[in-house]
């Protein structure tokens, strides 16, 4: 008898493509959230596959904190050009200038919370009714309960106790005016799956993901790259280290790891051996045990 | 058919996937079991462990409380209960696993039905001190209703019954008596464990030399699950029509969808339902090139040899093996809403990629899920009720029975006013 078995990566790919097509079909104005991180790069790749040979039928939205690594922006612009995709940028910098948000003060200030308002503004401005994100359920405890199609009320908030049940592969994206959905096609992927898939698909990544030498400071146990946004404070010493990044976020809070992994294979080896979750070195999650849940309820992606 | 997977270790790219659900009542150690599986199979990271160690200490727990690994939301940690279906992931060198972890209190039925809808295997926990109780029957009934073919009865807390073989055997025979009524379950295994101490979860117990079977993890890793998907009845529910409008692909019309059953090949005769138009498959496209055949659960784009009017909600199938096309649906449903079902109520039905208006025509009976008895003459469906109803749809659905195909045999009902999902249905 013919063998119709399907490997788990192929199943995950098929599922993600199914979700992306469902989103395009069920919503009037969907948008794909693009951060420049590896998960959003994989999402964009899957969107390309889902609608091939047509172009991706929705824009990419980048919520720009203004604290970017230049490599991220270069990569983003090259990718958009290659795919012929439509890019929309929501700027935290402008939101601060317009007075829509107020920059946090104090030694550990970050623009992470400001992204929420900027994102909600960008969604409202573009009248987007579904925002697709690359979040995975294995990332963090609060995310383990997230749906593929996650309903947000008219204030953009998530109500974890009142989520719609999701059965089989039937997704209910109906909503009232002013509400929207977050859609997570990679829900069932793990960090390892993402890496293995990128390798299998030959997906190119921003150079920041690979080991390189950089000036860094160590702050609260997190290795931060020295840049125009991160300057050494009193008592901090600038060191040169071989590092790479495991996630791509705001340059002021995204911690690096010391690593010699300069190829995809070496990174995969490292991920397999890793004893820390990838969010483990994000200062934003360390604030409290429920940090992620609180941000999600407020509208974080 | 062999029951064991012959290749012991596979490369990551060849690994298959097992989705399972866990069921148990409050305090039977379900979260501890999942924590144990993930902890002993090294799916827990240092920072996660550190965080629960700290919390356990703060709360004055005697052991590191592995249940804290899975209780994700603040309210759950505070109250020590699990609120919603949570999904967990771990992999061994043999297999990748997705766990649908469902809680054991009031919203139980709704959550377990949800978790079971995508699972191939169910672990049902039985407290060795309590034996087979009402909840065990309820969990098994739901697993059977949702057509989960493999069930593991994990007899937990064996440490509290002095590792007694007699207790274990009694539970096994009690369950077997009851299980003869569960017609969809193909295979049932019984494993004595202690989730708290780790016996027979990942590592073999030294406390129960009388047990010669596999540990729970070994069983999950090696069980032959087989193709859960139907490879006989060819079905492609059309999700989206790909029209590039580019010079290179000027006339391209790809009917995009995820194959829900059977096999399609280029040159196959196909019929589009409900219109009945016939055509031949021209090609099966993916961004990686054309496929020689497409089967479940692959996502593809199909082109046909002639232009016919096809849109989202249509079903492509083969002429000698069509789906049932009709507006009268006989189904088992599980009610999810606080608002009771109103006989003659109007809803939206979502089935594959189709949405239609639907009217409840008749409530045939409800099932007492603790005794499996039919309750007739009581038409009031409230939250977590399960029973048989008939529905009339405003336009025809193309469906199969749920027993034959979980994708084309399932649907949800949506309240058009609140947009909430109020019921899950399995077509008879």
XYZ file of C-alpha atoms in Angstrom:
729
model
C 0.000 0.000 0.000
C 1.068 3.536 -0.749
C 2.633 5.385 2.159
C 0.731 8.580 2.793
C 2.578 9.518 5.937
C 3.457 13.174 6.277
C 6.389 14.394 8.387
C 5.597 16.726 11.243
C 7.264 19.697 9.532
C 5.153 19.168 6.426
C 2.055 18.951 8.614
C 2.958 22.209 10.325
C 3.587 23.884 6.976
C 0.267 22.671 5.569
C -1.549 23.826 8.670
C 0.043 27.298 8.572
C -0.788 27.693 4.873
C -4.358 26.636 5.620
C -4.605 29.311 8.353
C -3.119 32.011 6.114
C -5.620 31.211 3.367
C -8.472 31.119 5.883
C -7.440 34.548 7.129
C -7.313 35.999 3.627
C -10.765 34.534 2.926
C -12.542 35.377 6.176
C -11.375 38.955 6.682
C -11.775 42.133 4.675
C -8.427 43.733 5.514
C -5.892 41.341 7.004
C -2.314 42.367 7.651
C 0.822 40.411 8.498
C 2.861 41.736 11.434
C 6.493 41.831 10.433
C 9.116 42.419 13.109
C 12.184 41.260 11.245
C 12.464 38.384 13.701
C 12.813 34.837 12.470
C 9.200 33.893 13.209
C 7.836 36.730 11.108
C 10.317 35.847 8.368
C 8.997 32.291 8.351
C 5.440 33.665 8.288
C 6.233 35.788 5.255
C 7.785 32.785 3.539
C 4.665 30.712 4.254
C 2.428 33.510 2.974
C 4.436 33.553 -0.243
C 3.832 29.799 -0.558
C 0.138 29.961 0.370
C -0.786 32.262 -2.502
C 1.843 31.358 -5.075
C 1.946 32.153 -7.984
C -0.026 35.231 -6.961
C 1.544 37.861 -4.722
C 0.754 37.948 -1.008
C -2.765 39.451 -0.934
C -2.228 41.538 2.218
C 0.349 44.110 3.381
C 3.140 43.578 5.913
C 2.976 45.874 8.952
C 6.158 46.728 10.820
C 5.739 48.345 14.232
C 8.984 50.242 14.408
C 10.204 51.140 17.911
C 12.841 53.419 16.441
C 15.427 51.343 18.299
C 16.343 49.066 15.455
C 19.445 47.312 14.453
C 20.225 48.634 10.957
C 20.586 45.028 9.750
C 16.897 44.413 10.511
C 15.706 47.320 8.402
C 17.981 46.397 5.486
C 16.728 42.840 5.567
C 13.101 43.971 5.733
C 13.433 46.287 2.747
C 15.217 43.664 0.629
C 12.584 41.037 1.418
C 9.687 43.332 0.615
C 11.311 44.258 -2.706
C 11.931 40.605 -3.585
C 8.338 39.553 -2.874
C 6.751 42.643 -4.380
C 4.878 42.951 -1.105
C 3.268 46.039 0.302
C 4.913 47.389 3.485
C 3.249 49.624 6.077
C 5.295 51.068 8.960
C 3.800 52.101 12.314
C 6.300 54.262 14.143
C 6.657 54.433 17.933
C 8.952 57.443 17.422
C 6.130 59.341 15.743
C 3.652 58.222 18.378
C 5.942 59.737 21.000
C 6.267 62.958 19.007
C 2.504 63.147 18.528
C 2.026 62.653 22.243
C -0.062 59.506 21.773
C 2.331 57.656 24.035
C 4.771 58.776 26.709
C 8.244 57.369 26.819
C 9.014 55.358 29.960
C 11.456 56.910 32.371
C 14.040 55.341 34.620
C 17.019 53.090 34.166
C 15.098 50.153 32.673
C 12.805 52.144 30.403
C 11.766 50.290 27.282
C 9.562 51.004 24.342
C 7.957 47.617 24.519
C 4.740 48.832 26.135
C 4.615 51.748 23.695
C 4.494 49.277 20.832
C 1.046 48.236 21.999
C -0.499 51.664 21.455
C 1.397 52.164 18.211
C 0.209 48.806 16.942
C -3.395 49.490 17.922
C -3.186 52.908 16.244
C -1.723 51.399 13.077
C -4.444 48.747 13.010
C -7.128 51.365 13.459
C -5.658 53.693 10.902
C -5.409 50.969 8.277
C -8.790 49.571 9.367
C -7.195 46.163 9.551
C -9.508 43.521 10.915
C -7.003 40.686 11.310
C -3.355 40.968 12.328
C -1.305 37.841 11.710
C 1.606 37.281 14.049
C 4.369 34.713 14.343
C 3.810 33.986 18.036
C 4.078 30.364 19.110
C 2.394 28.607 22.003
C 5.658 27.108 23.223
C 7.169 30.536 23.877
C 5.545 31.380 27.159
C 2.906 30.006 29.527
C 0.217 32.593 28.742
C 0.624 31.888 25.043
C -0.089 28.178 25.513
C -3.785 29.056 25.776
C -3.870 31.321 22.759
C -6.147 30.420 19.856
C -5.224 30.403 16.182
C -7.958 33.001 15.674
C -7.810 35.160 18.774
C -10.603 37.649 19.280
C -9.864 41.214 20.459
C -12.557 43.567 21.696
C -13.010 47.150 20.510
C -10.180 48.203 22.837
C -7.840 45.635 21.347
C -7.867 43.566 24.529
C -7.606 39.834 24.954
C -9.963 38.121 27.400
C -8.311 34.788 28.181
C -11.261 33.510 30.197
C -13.759 34.046 27.423
C -12.101 32.622 24.335
C -14.043 30.893 21.610
C -13.488 27.168 21.517
C -11.560 26.078 18.435
C -12.386 22.638 17.108
C -10.981 20.565 14.265
C -9.812 22.993 11.623
C -12.877 25.207 11.687
C -12.096 28.821 12.549
C -14.684 31.376 13.533
C -13.495 34.837 12.516
C -16.837 36.610 12.851
C -16.836 39.830 14.818
C -18.659 43.058 15.499
C -17.606 46.366 13.983
C -14.513 47.835 15.631
C -13.261 44.497 16.929
C -10.429 42.610 15.363
C -8.579 39.326 15.419
C -5.023 38.270 15.994
C -4.166 35.222 13.957
C -1.259 32.927 14.815
C -0.483 30.441 12.033
C 2.652 29.170 13.813
C 0.802 28.335 17.043
C 1.814 24.678 16.952
C 5.454 25.233 16.029
C 8.303 25.052 18.513
C 11.534 27.010 18.321
C 13.229 23.880 17.004
C 10.592 23.464 14.302
C 11.168 27.017 13.111
C 14.921 26.485 12.830
C 14.585 23.125 11.131
C 12.075 24.542 8.699
C 14.305 27.495 7.836
C 17.101 25.077 7.148
C 14.949 22.764 5.047
C 13.588 25.723 3.079
C 16.903 27.573 2.757
C 15.483 30.697 4.282
C 17.971 33.511 4.581
C 18.147 35.324 7.930
C 19.430 38.719 9.064
C 23.113 38.494 9.936
C 22.345 39.275 13.600
C 21.187 35.710 14.106
C 24.665 34.387 13.356
C 27.669 34.637 15.602
C 29.637 37.863 15.228
C 31.898 40.072 17.314
C 30.318 43.088 18.961
C 30.761 45.612 21.748
C 28.425 44.726 24.575
C 27.557 45.586 28.151
C 26.116 43.198 30.704
C 23.080 44.652 32.447
C 21.022 42.645 34.978
C 22.559 39.490 33.591
C 21.501 40.307 30.019
C 24.058 40.907 27.273
C 23.060 44.075 25.413
C 24.710 45.329 22.249
C 26.198 48.798 22.558
C 24.508 51.108 20.069
C 23.233 54.663 19.868
C 20.325 53.431 22.049
C 22.346 51.467 24.580
C 25.276 53.273 26.169
C 27.298 52.003 29.112
C 26.217 53.326 32.489
C 28.421 54.102 35.451
C 30.232 51.001 36.528
C 29.434 49.093 33.328
C 32.306 47.924 31.217
C 32.172 47.677 27.437
C 33.467 44.289 26.336
C 34.022 42.648 22.987
C 32.253 39.310 22.753
C 31.293 36.780 20.109
C 27.526 36.816 20.306
C 24.365 36.211 18.363
C 20.712 37.047 18.899
C 17.962 34.493 19.410
C 15.098 36.951 18.987
C 14.869 40.234 17.176
C 13.246 43.014 19.142
C 13.841 46.482 20.414
C 17.619 46.966 20.599
C 17.394 48.269 24.175
C 15.979 45.067 25.619
C 16.899 42.224 23.294
C 19.622 40.262 24.951
C 22.281 38.385 23.021
C 23.850 35.057 23.836
C 27.514 34.233 23.666
C 27.916 31.891 20.757
C 30.247 30.660 18.044
C 27.363 29.410 15.912
C 27.931 31.079 12.565
C 25.943 28.662 10.368
C 22.372 27.387 10.459
C 23.570 23.884 11.384
C 25.575 25.161 14.321
C 22.615 27.225 15.508
C 20.381 24.170 15.377
C 22.912 22.243 17.439
C 22.949 25.082 19.899
C 19.149 25.258 20.081
C 18.989 21.519 20.679
C 21.425 21.825 23.568
C 19.995 25.066 24.939
C 18.822 25.003 28.516
C 17.175 28.423 28.451
C 13.997 29.313 26.604
C 14.538 31.934 23.936
C 12.481 34.509 25.830
C 14.557 33.749 28.931
C 16.853 36.637 28.143
C 14.214 39.216 27.360
C 14.175 41.837 30.073
C 10.498 42.538 29.415
C 9.383 39.066 30.515
C 11.452 39.209 33.686
C 9.454 42.050 35.173
C 6.960 39.669 36.805
C 5.686 36.129 36.605
C 2.618 37.364 34.713
C 4.387 39.956 32.559
C 3.444 38.373 29.242
C -0.162 37.756 30.235
C -0.584 41.395 31.296
C 0.853 42.685 28.038
C -1.278 40.289 25.995
C -4.461 41.396 27.738
C -3.563 44.980 26.904
C -3.154 44.126 23.235
C 0.452 43.004 22.850
C 1.054 40.582 20.011
C -0.366 -4.277 10.970
C 2.554 -3.919 13.345
C 1.868 -2.070 16.541
C 5.386 -0.814 16.964
C 7.378 1.588 14.994
C 10.409 -0.294 13.722
C 12.938 2.514 13.324
C 14.158 3.461 16.793
C 15.685 6.850 16.075
C 14.869 9.119 13.200
C 16.266 12.364 11.945
C 14.350 15.473 12.855
C 13.107 15.886 9.330
C 11.533 12.405 9.264
C 9.837 12.610 12.612
C 6.105 12.108 12.757
C 3.592 13.751 14.990
C 1.299 12.408 17.684
C -1.418 14.629 19.057
C -2.938 13.545 22.307
C -5.294 14.885 24.891
C -5.255 14.336 28.625
C -8.414 13.931 30.656
C -8.929 13.619 34.330
C -10.925 15.077 37.152
C -9.790 17.653 39.671
C -6.811 16.560 41.780
C -6.031 13.403 39.880
C -2.566 14.699 39.059
C -2.971 15.548 35.405
C -0.854 18.683 35.435
C 1.743 16.807 37.447
C 1.768 14.046 34.832
C 2.303 16.478 31.976
C 4.940 18.310 33.983
C 6.610 14.949 34.627
C 6.528 13.932 30.944
C 8.058 17.227 29.916
C 10.526 17.323 32.803
C 11.802 13.764 32.417
C 11.972 14.036 28.627
C 13.998 17.240 29.110
C 11.522 19.543 27.409
C 11.708 21.914 30.373
C 14.257 24.648 30.286
C 16.411 25.817 33.181
C 14.681 29.167 33.467
C 11.244 27.544 33.535
C 12.359 25.137 36.237
C 13.943 27.927 38.240
C 10.753 29.942 38.066
C 8.566 27.082 39.363
C 11.098 26.161 42.035
C 10.870 29.702 43.359
C 7.088 29.675 43.275
C 6.909 26.253 44.969
C 9.166 27.506 47.755
C 7.107 30.661 48.208
C 3.949 28.602 48.518
C 5.600 26.218 50.924
C 5.118 23.140 48.727
C 6.962 20.023 49.777
C 8.145 19.037 46.271
C 8.866 21.130 43.238
C 5.315 21.495 42.044
C 5.447 20.270 38.442
C 1.824 21.307 37.944
C 3.021 24.918 37.937
C 4.689 24.300 34.596
C 1.375 23.984 32.875
C -0.846 26.368 34.809
C -0.246 29.404 32.683
C -2.646 32.134 33.667
C -2.422 34.158 36.833
C -5.867 33.124 38.092
C -4.930 29.496 37.612
C -1.792 29.784 39.652
C -3.651 31.620 42.372
C -6.530 29.182 42.580
C -4.565 26.074 41.682
C -6.922 25.101 38.853
C -6.656 25.021 35.070
C -9.090 27.249 33.209
C -8.762 26.552 29.531
C -7.373 24.166 26.974
C -3.638 24.682 26.821
C -1.333 23.177 24.246
C 2.088 21.783 25.158
C 4.909 20.600 22.981
C 7.707 18.191 23.440
C 9.758 15.898 21.301
C 11.847 12.806 21.818
C 14.271 11.454 19.231
C 11.394 9.333 17.908
C 8.394 11.595 17.790
C 7.075 15.043 18.230
C 4.090 15.454 20.543
C 1.339 18.012 20.869
C -0.647 17.753 24.089
C -4.071 19.321 24.452
C -4.267 19.778 28.198
C -7.868 20.154 29.340
C -9.083 21.089 32.775
C -11.289 19.018 35.033
C -14.010 21.294 36.387
C -17.316 22.824 35.229
C -16.428 23.797 31.675
C -15.046 20.349 31.366
C -17.071 18.932 28.526
C -16.607 21.928 26.292
C -12.869 21.908 26.847
C -12.411 18.200 26.492
C -14.426 18.111 23.286
C -12.237 20.914 21.963
C -9.013 19.177 22.934
C -10.227 15.824 21.611
C -11.228 17.204 18.214
C -7.636 17.271 16.981
C -6.215 14.333 18.957
C -5.305 10.801 17.848
C -4.909 9.478 21.360
C -6.403 10.205 24.774
C -4.781 9.626 28.136
C -7.476 9.170 30.756
C -6.251 9.426 34.314
C -7.757 7.268 37.002
C -6.917 7.793 40.654
C -5.891 4.336 41.921
C -7.603 5.039 45.258
C -10.915 5.897 43.643
C -11.010 3.463 40.722
C -13.327 3.808 37.732
C -15.733 6.591 38.585
C -18.403 8.577 36.767
C -15.830 10.976 35.333
C -13.824 8.129 33.837
C -16.925 7.056 31.923
C -17.616 10.605 30.842
C -14.077 11.101 29.550
C -14.179 7.823 27.661
C -17.546 8.655 26.164
C -16.221 11.970 24.842
C -13.060 10.360 23.454
C -15.248 7.836 21.680
C -17.713 10.444 20.433
C -14.906 12.536 18.950
C -13.503 9.375 17.378
C -10.217 9.078 19.165
C -9.061 5.587 18.287
C -6.398 5.058 20.931
C -6.923 5.374 24.652
C -4.471 4.978 27.523
C -5.907 4.454 30.973
C -3.163 5.786 33.226
C -3.808 4.482 36.723
C -2.154 7.188 38.789
C -1.131 7.515 42.441
C -0.068 3.870 42.612
C 2.290 4.979 45.412
C -0.773 5.644 47.576
C -2.129 2.091 47.185
C 1.177 0.376 48.030
C 1.840 -0.337 44.339
C -0.906 -2.974 44.480
C -1.287 -5.217 41.457
C -4.712 -6.265 42.676
C -5.978 -2.668 42.680
C -4.648 -2.148 39.170
C -6.272 -5.345 37.868
C -9.605 -4.435 39.408
C -9.559 -1.043 37.672
C -8.664 -2.689 34.400
C -11.507 -5.197 34.532
C -14.004 -2.553 35.698
C -13.073 -0.363 32.768
C -13.153 -3.193 30.244
C -16.735 -4.041 31.202
C -17.785 -0.526 30.428
C -15.575 -0.071 27.339
C -17.371 -2.655 25.235
C -19.900 0.082 24.465
C -17.300 2.415 22.983
C -17.397 1.487 19.323
C -14.868 3.955 17.885
C -12.018 3.113 20.200
C -9.734 0.621 18.497
C -7.153 0.070 21.186
C -6.994 0.572 24.968
C -3.832 0.275 27.094
C -3.573 0.272 30.879
C -0.455 1.606 32.598
C 0.098 1.878 36.389
C 2.005 5.079 37.205
C 2.937 7.583 39.853
C 3.165 10.987 38.198
C 4.428 12.525 41.417
C 7.306 10.076 41.870
C 7.862 9.380 38.188
C 7.159 5.636 38.162
C 6.443 4.272 34.666
C 6.078 7.726 33.166
C 9.432 8.014 31.429
C 11.481 5.613 33.508
C 10.471 2.097 34.410
C 9.220 1.660 37.963
C 11.188 -0.491 40.356
C 8.220 -0.503 42.734
C 5.971 -2.546 40.457
C 7.975 -5.561 39.253
C 4.662 -7.304 38.437
C 4.054 -4.873 35.555
C 5.788 -5.956 32.350
C 4.315 -3.450 29.930
C 5.878 -0.291 28.502
C 6.253 2.994 30.325
C 3.827 5.705 29.301
C 6.357 7.614 27.217
C 7.616 4.496 25.479
C 4.037 3.613 24.612
C 3.414 7.106 23.202
C 6.639 6.974 21.226
C 6.127 3.600 19.624
C 2.390 3.173 19.228
C 1.424 2.735 15.615
C -1.201 5.389 15.070
C -1.627 4.823 11.367
C -3.075 7.269 8.918
C -5.857 8.871 10.875
C -6.858 10.632 7.691
C -9.203 9.060 5.202
C -7.332 8.123 2.007
C -10.321 6.702 0.202
C -12.867 9.448 -0.378
C -11.221 12.273 -2.314
C -12.271 15.675 -1.021
C -10.870 19.154 -1.576
C -12.870 21.902 0.137
C -12.084 25.107 -1.767
C -10.806 27.818 0.562
C -9.628 30.482 -1.837
C -9.186 30.969 -5.571
C -5.680 32.011 -6.572
C -5.693 34.407 -9.541
C -2.294 36.041 -10.057
C -3.328 38.574 -12.755
C 0.268 38.555 -13.945
C 1.597 38.228 -17.489
C 3.337 34.974 -16.713
C 0.283 33.362 -15.115
C -2.380 35.188 -17.035
C -5.068 32.504 -17.072
C -4.071 30.739 -13.875
C -6.968 29.836 -11.580
C -5.813 27.713 -8.689
C -8.406 26.255 -6.342
C -6.607 26.406 -3.042
C -7.397 24.160 -0.105
C -6.205 21.473 2.223
C -7.008 17.970 1.010
C -9.597 16.557 3.428
C -9.561 12.986 2.181
C -8.529 10.586 -0.558
C -5.923 11.201 -3.233
C -5.940 13.503 -6.258
C -3.658 13.090 -9.277
C -3.252 15.083 -12.486
C -5.645 13.673 -15.095
C -8.232 12.556 -12.518
C -11.866 13.152 -13.347
C -13.411 15.383 -10.726
C -16.824 16.836 -9.966
C -17.425 20.138 -8.248
C -20.166 20.071 -5.634
C -22.827 21.277 -5.172
C -22.950 22.490 -8.825
C -22.138 19.074 -10.326
C -19.815 20.475 -13.036
C -17.227 17.991 -14.279
C -13.579 18.522 -15.222
C -10.162 16.881 -15.158
C -7.322 17.823 -12.800
C -4.707 19.673 -14.837
C -2.071 20.070 -12.139
C -1.526 20.168 -8.392
C 0.557 23.226 -7.616
C 2.675 24.211 -4.671
C 5.344 26.907 -4.521
C 7.895 24.054 -4.561
C 6.641 22.630 -7.840
C 3.840 20.425 -9.068
C 2.856 17.316 -7.118
C 2.254 13.878 -8.590
C -0.425 13.327 -6.012
C -2.065 15.261 -3.253
C -3.549 13.741 -0.121
C -4.592 14.734 3.349
C -3.489 16.942 5.098
C -1.491 18.705 2.342
C -2.333 22.253 1.294
C -2.336 22.609 -2.495
C -3.701 24.653 -5.373
C -5.515 22.619 -8.019
C -5.957 23.741 -11.615
C -8.560 22.147 -13.903
C -8.634 21.558 -17.658
C -11.575 23.885 -18.246
C -13.018 27.039 -16.825
C -15.896 26.494 -14.475
C -17.366 28.680 -11.825
C -15.884 27.560 -8.497
C -15.688 29.572 -5.330
C -14.979 29.261 -1.620
C -17.342 26.786 0.001
C -17.429 24.401 -2.962
C -16.110 20.847 -2.662
C -14.071 19.067 -5.337
C -14.506 15.268 -5.287
C -14.531 12.310 -7.666
C -17.533 11.226 -9.754
C -17.744 7.645 -8.488
C -17.469 8.646 -4.844
C -19.339 11.859 -4.110
C -20.011 13.430 -0.711
C -23.608 13.641 0.458
C -25.077 16.895 -0.779
C -28.024 18.062 1.252
C -29.752 20.550 3.502
C -30.981 18.208 6.219
C -28.304 17.271 8.713
C -28.596 14.666 11.454
C -25.866 15.186 14.025
C -24.576 14.738 17.553
C -23.822 18.132 19.060
C -22.130 19.405 22.165
C -23.584 22.672 23.433
C -21.021 25.316 24.436
C -23.078 28.336 25.321
C -24.501 29.605 28.595
C -27.592 30.460 26.578
C -29.662 27.265 26.199
C -30.385 25.831 22.773
C -33.708 27.036 21.525
C -35.446 24.417 19.374
C -36.317 26.258 16.140
C -33.399 28.595 16.866
C -31.485 30.092 13.930
C -27.726 29.973 13.676
C -24.900 30.067 11.199
C -23.339 26.735 10.397
C -19.669 26.508 9.454
C -18.690 23.343 7.691
C -15.349 23.052 5.843
C -15.007 26.377 4.035
C -18.740 26.934 3.794
C -20.988 29.130 5.894
C -24.789 28.941 5.704
C -27.811 29.852 7.747
C -29.180 26.970 9.752
C -32.312 26.190 11.686
C -32.565 23.633 14.490
C -35.489 21.432 13.470
C -35.672 18.903 16.178
C -33.976 17.678 19.316
C -34.092 13.894 19.232
C -32.513 13.117 22.562
C -29.874 14.154 25.014
C -27.263 11.805 26.421
C -26.573 11.459 30.101
C -22.827 11.346 29.700
C -22.290 9.732 33.070
C -24.457 6.704 32.387
C -24.612 6.913 28.554
C -28.393 6.659 28.762
C -30.548 8.530 26.283
C -32.819 11.163 27.744
C -35.873 11.664 25.558
C -38.513 14.356 25.862
C -36.133 16.922 27.349
C -35.385 19.437 24.617
C -33.501 21.893 26.771
C -29.819 21.882 25.848
C -27.681 23.851 28.255
C -23.944 24.359 28.597
C -21.978 21.104 28.174
C -25.016 19.045 27.096
C -24.524 16.457 24.380
C -27.260 15.035 22.212
C -28.709 14.372 18.815
C -30.428 17.044 16.749
C -31.531 17.666 13.178
C -30.709 20.842 11.317
C -32.002 22.393 8.104
C -29.496 24.555 6.225
C -30.389 27.416 3.858
C -28.056 26.086 1.168
C -26.715 22.586 0.621
C -23.633 21.264 2.430
C -21.294 18.664 0.885
C -20.500 16.312 3.745
C -19.625 12.810 4.922
C -20.438 11.124 8.189
C -18.038 12.003 11.009
C -17.255 8.328 11.436
C -15.909 8.313 7.906
C -14.150 11.663 7.834
C -13.403 13.977 10.744
C -12.931 16.992 8.462
C -15.953 16.750 6.172
C -18.128 15.313 8.942
C -17.710 18.091 11.513
C -19.201 21.563 11.878
C -19.696 24.382 14.354
C -22.757 26.530 15.026
C -22.277 30.263 15.482
C -24.734 32.654 17.125
C -25.249 35.363 14.489
C -25.903 38.029 17.128
C -22.961 37.468 19.445
C -20.686 35.744 16.868
C -19.831 33.164 19.488
C -19.240 29.525 18.714
C -22.152 27.856 20.501
C -21.921 24.221 19.437
C -19.739 21.572 17.854
C -21.389 18.970 15.665
C -20.570 15.550 14.314
C -22.666 14.433 11.371
C -24.190 10.963 11.605
